[in-house]
Amino acid sequence: MAGLKFDMTLLDERGEQRPLLDVWERPRCVVAFLRHFGCPFAKQHAEKMRDLSERYEKFCEEAQVPEDERATFVNIGIGYAWQIPHFRNETNWKHQLYVVPDAYDTTGGPYGLFRMQEGRDHVITEEVTKPGGLYEQAVKAGHSDGGYGTDNGPKDGKYTGNIHQIGGNFILGPGNVCDYAYRSKCAGDFGNLDELYEVLTGFTAKGEPVFSKSAQQQSELMNMTSKQTSDTAECPFLTGRVPAAA
């Protein structure tokens, strides 16, 4: 797949294109790649990112971080542009929200660029479907299934887009910098958001300085123009090409 080109654009709720790289060109940015809008896990993921953003905003207020130095939060989902306002209202998301240009060929856009997992085997797993598993937990927590269908969508129009695509979380920017990368292993897996918070702020949720490897990486990254972290072989975000296998 080396050298493969990807669609490097996003769509806002007006259907207008925005270059992917512009999202984190200047501010540091927490970027969450969600599942398709009709999935309970997409709604649960958005809720968790909302809670994280509120924790971060509280930290910034208490630490008196200047507004222009604060990270921004972005959710990228799978659906149509006209579905964005409904998803925003349902999840009470006040930050940036985009969809990929092609809801069905997700691997040809940002999800493929960031090497997110895709396939039925990542969605229909024992961890997801077993009694008391991730799906049942999400629904019991109030995250409904469906609600974003189209006449030609999968599951008799209940959903829109690639129902086998899963996502992940990243801390990107400013520019071609990746401080944190987590790719979901299955639907409903959002990683350790406390760890993401620590990398983002340098402090634990209890306000204690972090001396873990992730915090050391963050400290190093603050003094460098570009750095690879996690399992990213290289930062591909300026080239739009698949990084070479590690």
XYZ file of C-alpha atoms in Angstrom:
246
model
C 0.000 0.000 0.000
C 3.034 2.283 0.057
C 2.438 5.459 -1.934
C -1.366 5.119 -1.943
C -3.151 8.465 -2.079
C -6.098 9.342 0.157
C -8.919 11.879 0.020
C -7.582 14.554 2.376
C -10.808 16.495 2.914
C -13.647 16.673 5.419
C -17.197 18.011 5.123
C -18.899 20.362 7.574
C -22.635 20.540 8.218
C -23.124 22.875 5.237
C -21.467 20.322 2.986
C -18.450 22.566 2.483
C -15.037 20.971 2.180
C -12.234 21.601 4.645
C -8.695 20.305 4.084
C -7.923 17.671 6.683
C -4.540 19.138 7.594
C -6.056 22.564 8.318
C -7.849 21.125 11.342
C -4.652 20.952 13.405
C -2.344 23.251 11.412
C -2.089 25.832 14.214
C -3.749 24.702 17.454
C -2.912 21.436 19.141
C -5.914 19.229 18.530
C -7.585 16.185 20.083
C -9.095 14.272 17.166
C -11.555 11.419 17.669
C -12.549 9.177 14.775
C -16.040 7.841 15.492
C -18.029 4.995 13.997
C -21.038 5.653 11.766
C -23.536 8.083 13.310
C -26.238 5.454 13.841
C -24.038 3.234 15.987
C -24.482 3.391 19.790
C -20.692 3.316 20.062
C -20.370 6.513 17.993
C -22.710 8.276 20.406
C -20.924 6.807 23.409
C -17.550 7.834 21.990
C -18.783 11.384 21.414
C -20.070 11.523 24.997
C -16.698 10.402 26.345
C -14.900 13.011 24.260
C -17.325 15.659 25.489
C -16.590 14.690 29.092
C -12.860 14.783 28.348
C -13.145 18.240 26.790
C -14.942 19.520 29.879
C -12.227 18.092 32.140
C -9.607 19.771 29.975
C -11.422 23.111 29.984
C -11.598 22.983 33.780
C -7.869 22.243 33.923
C -7.121 25.203 31.635
C -9.223 27.552 33.728
C -7.547 26.494 36.959
C -4.064 26.589 35.400
C -4.843 29.902 33.666
C -3.801 28.579 30.270
C -4.194 31.370 27.668
C -7.024 30.811 25.219
C -4.721 30.767 22.205
C -2.576 28.032 23.760
C -5.416 25.624 24.502
C -6.007 22.496 22.473
C -9.137 22.185 20.380
C -11.386 19.126 20.118
C -12.629 17.617 16.865
C -14.886 14.643 16.197
C -14.841 13.053 12.739
C -17.709 10.719 11.927
C -19.249 8.608 9.193
C -22.498 9.859 7.729
C -23.800 12.656 5.534
C -23.164 16.351 6.089
C -26.871 17.051 6.602
C -26.886 14.560 9.503
C -24.267 16.510 11.461
C -26.680 18.938 13.239
C -28.820 16.059 14.516
C -25.790 14.147 15.798
C -24.406 17.314 17.374
C -27.679 17.916 19.236
C -28.086 14.283 20.271
C -24.591 14.118 21.753
C -24.489 17.724 23.028
C -21.221 18.290 21.201
C -20.178 21.959 21.042
C -16.832 21.587 19.291
C -15.904 20.931 15.672
C -17.677 18.032 13.969
C -17.087 16.736 10.454
C -17.835 13.731 8.273
C -15.605 12.072 5.706
C -16.485 12.761 2.051
C -17.389 9.157 1.232
C -19.376 7.449 3.991
C -18.995 4.056 2.346
C -15.382 4.079 1.105
C -13.951 5.090 4.484
C -10.589 3.421 3.874
C -9.959 5.786 0.972
C -10.069 8.849 3.222
C -8.869 9.927 6.678
C -9.713 6.595 8.331
C -7.434 4.825 5.879
C -4.741 7.476 6.176
C -4.625 7.017 9.944
C -4.717 3.232 9.536
C -7.896 2.635 11.521
C -9.177 -0.930 11.674
C -11.964 -1.947 9.292
C -13.844 -5.189 8.834
C -16.654 -7.297 10.235
C -14.248 -9.143 12.527
C -13.616 -5.886 14.418
C -17.336 -5.254 14.949
C -18.866 -8.674 15.584
C -16.646 -9.872 18.427
C -17.380 -11.733 21.627
C -16.406 -8.682 23.638
C -19.028 -6.665 21.774
C -21.908 -9.136 21.466
C -21.767 -11.304 24.613
C -24.420 -10.800 27.341
C -23.342 -7.794 29.320
C -20.787 -6.957 26.622
C -19.852 -3.605 25.128
C -22.959 -3.298 22.940
C -25.357 -4.055 25.782
C -23.490 -1.651 28.054
C -23.723 1.158 25.495
C -27.458 0.686 24.937
C -28.173 0.455 28.678
C -26.252 3.723 29.112
C -28.832 5.389 26.860
C -27.094 5.345 23.488
C -29.716 4.401 20.920
C -29.138 2.185 17.900
C -29.979 3.733 14.526
C -31.595 7.055 13.734
C -29.333 8.057 10.836
C -30.616 5.929 8.006
C -31.107 6.572 4.322
C -33.183 4.709 1.778
C -30.117 3.061 0.265
C -28.275 2.518 3.542
C -27.288 -0.827 5.071
C -29.594 -2.723 7.398
C -32.744 -1.624 5.507
C -31.922 2.050 5.803
C -31.258 2.026 9.543
C -27.714 3.327 9.140
C -25.602 5.401 6.775
C -22.078 4.471 5.742
C -19.537 1.746 6.359
C -20.825 -0.193 9.378
C -17.562 -2.148 9.639
C -15.293 0.861 10.184
C -13.954 1.568 13.687
C -11.968 4.559 14.880
C -9.535 5.875 17.447
C -8.131 8.921 19.223
C -5.173 11.178 18.437
C -3.459 14.310 19.714
C -2.148 16.180 16.690
C -0.459 19.458 15.870
C 0.398 22.127 15.631
C 1.566 21.142 12.189
C 2.970 17.711 11.433
C 3.192 16.467 15.032
C 1.537 13.441 16.622
C 1.754 13.312 20.427
C -0.650 10.434 20.958
C -2.238 7.708 18.846
C -4.750 5.040 19.794
C -6.508 2.857 17.235
C -9.545 0.989 18.527
C -9.195 -2.778 18.566
C -12.935 -3.382 18.235
C -16.191 -1.437 18.169
C -16.757 0.118 21.586
C -13.057 0.264 22.443
C -12.031 3.873 23.072
C -8.709 3.291 24.781
C -7.644 4.807 28.095
C -8.914 8.387 28.084
C -7.168 9.107 31.387
C -3.894 8.418 29.587
C -4.931 10.777 26.785
C -5.706 13.440 29.396
C -2.284 12.977 30.968
C -0.508 13.373 27.634
C -2.633 16.420 26.876
C -2.046 18.199 30.192
C 1.006 16.596 31.807
C -1.066 15.925 34.937
C -3.222 13.107 36.253
C -6.914 13.605 36.947
C -5.901 14.160 40.605
C -3.633 17.028 39.616
C -0.372 15.169 40.119
C 2.497 15.665 37.633
C 2.959 12.748 35.291
C 6.360 11.136 34.944
C 5.286 8.259 32.746
C 6.786 7.486 29.362
C 3.896 9.238 27.626
C 4.524 12.458 29.559
C 8.235 12.280 28.804
C 7.364 11.917 25.129
C 5.098 14.943 25.390
C 7.881 16.993 26.971
C 10.250 16.036 24.182
C 7.644 16.823 21.542
C 7.075 20.316 22.904
C 10.644 21.174 21.816
C 10.598 19.490 18.432
C 8.931 20.271 15.129
C 8.022 16.673 14.432
C 8.056 13.401 16.364
C 6.566 9.954 15.975
C 4.923 8.289 18.958
C 2.886 5.220 19.791
C 2.920 2.691 16.959
C 2.997 5.250 14.178
C 5.887 4.408 11.833
C 6.012 8.004 10.645
C 3.742 11.031 10.726
C 1.974 10.835 7.349
C -0.183 13.902 7.814
C 1.602 16.197 5.354
C 2.046 13.653 2.580
C -1.277 11.820 2.527
C 0.590 8.565 2.006
C 0.525 5.351 3.963
C 3.553 5.177 6.290
C 5.954 2.326 5.763
C 5.336 -0.695 7.948
C 7.295 -0.618 11.201
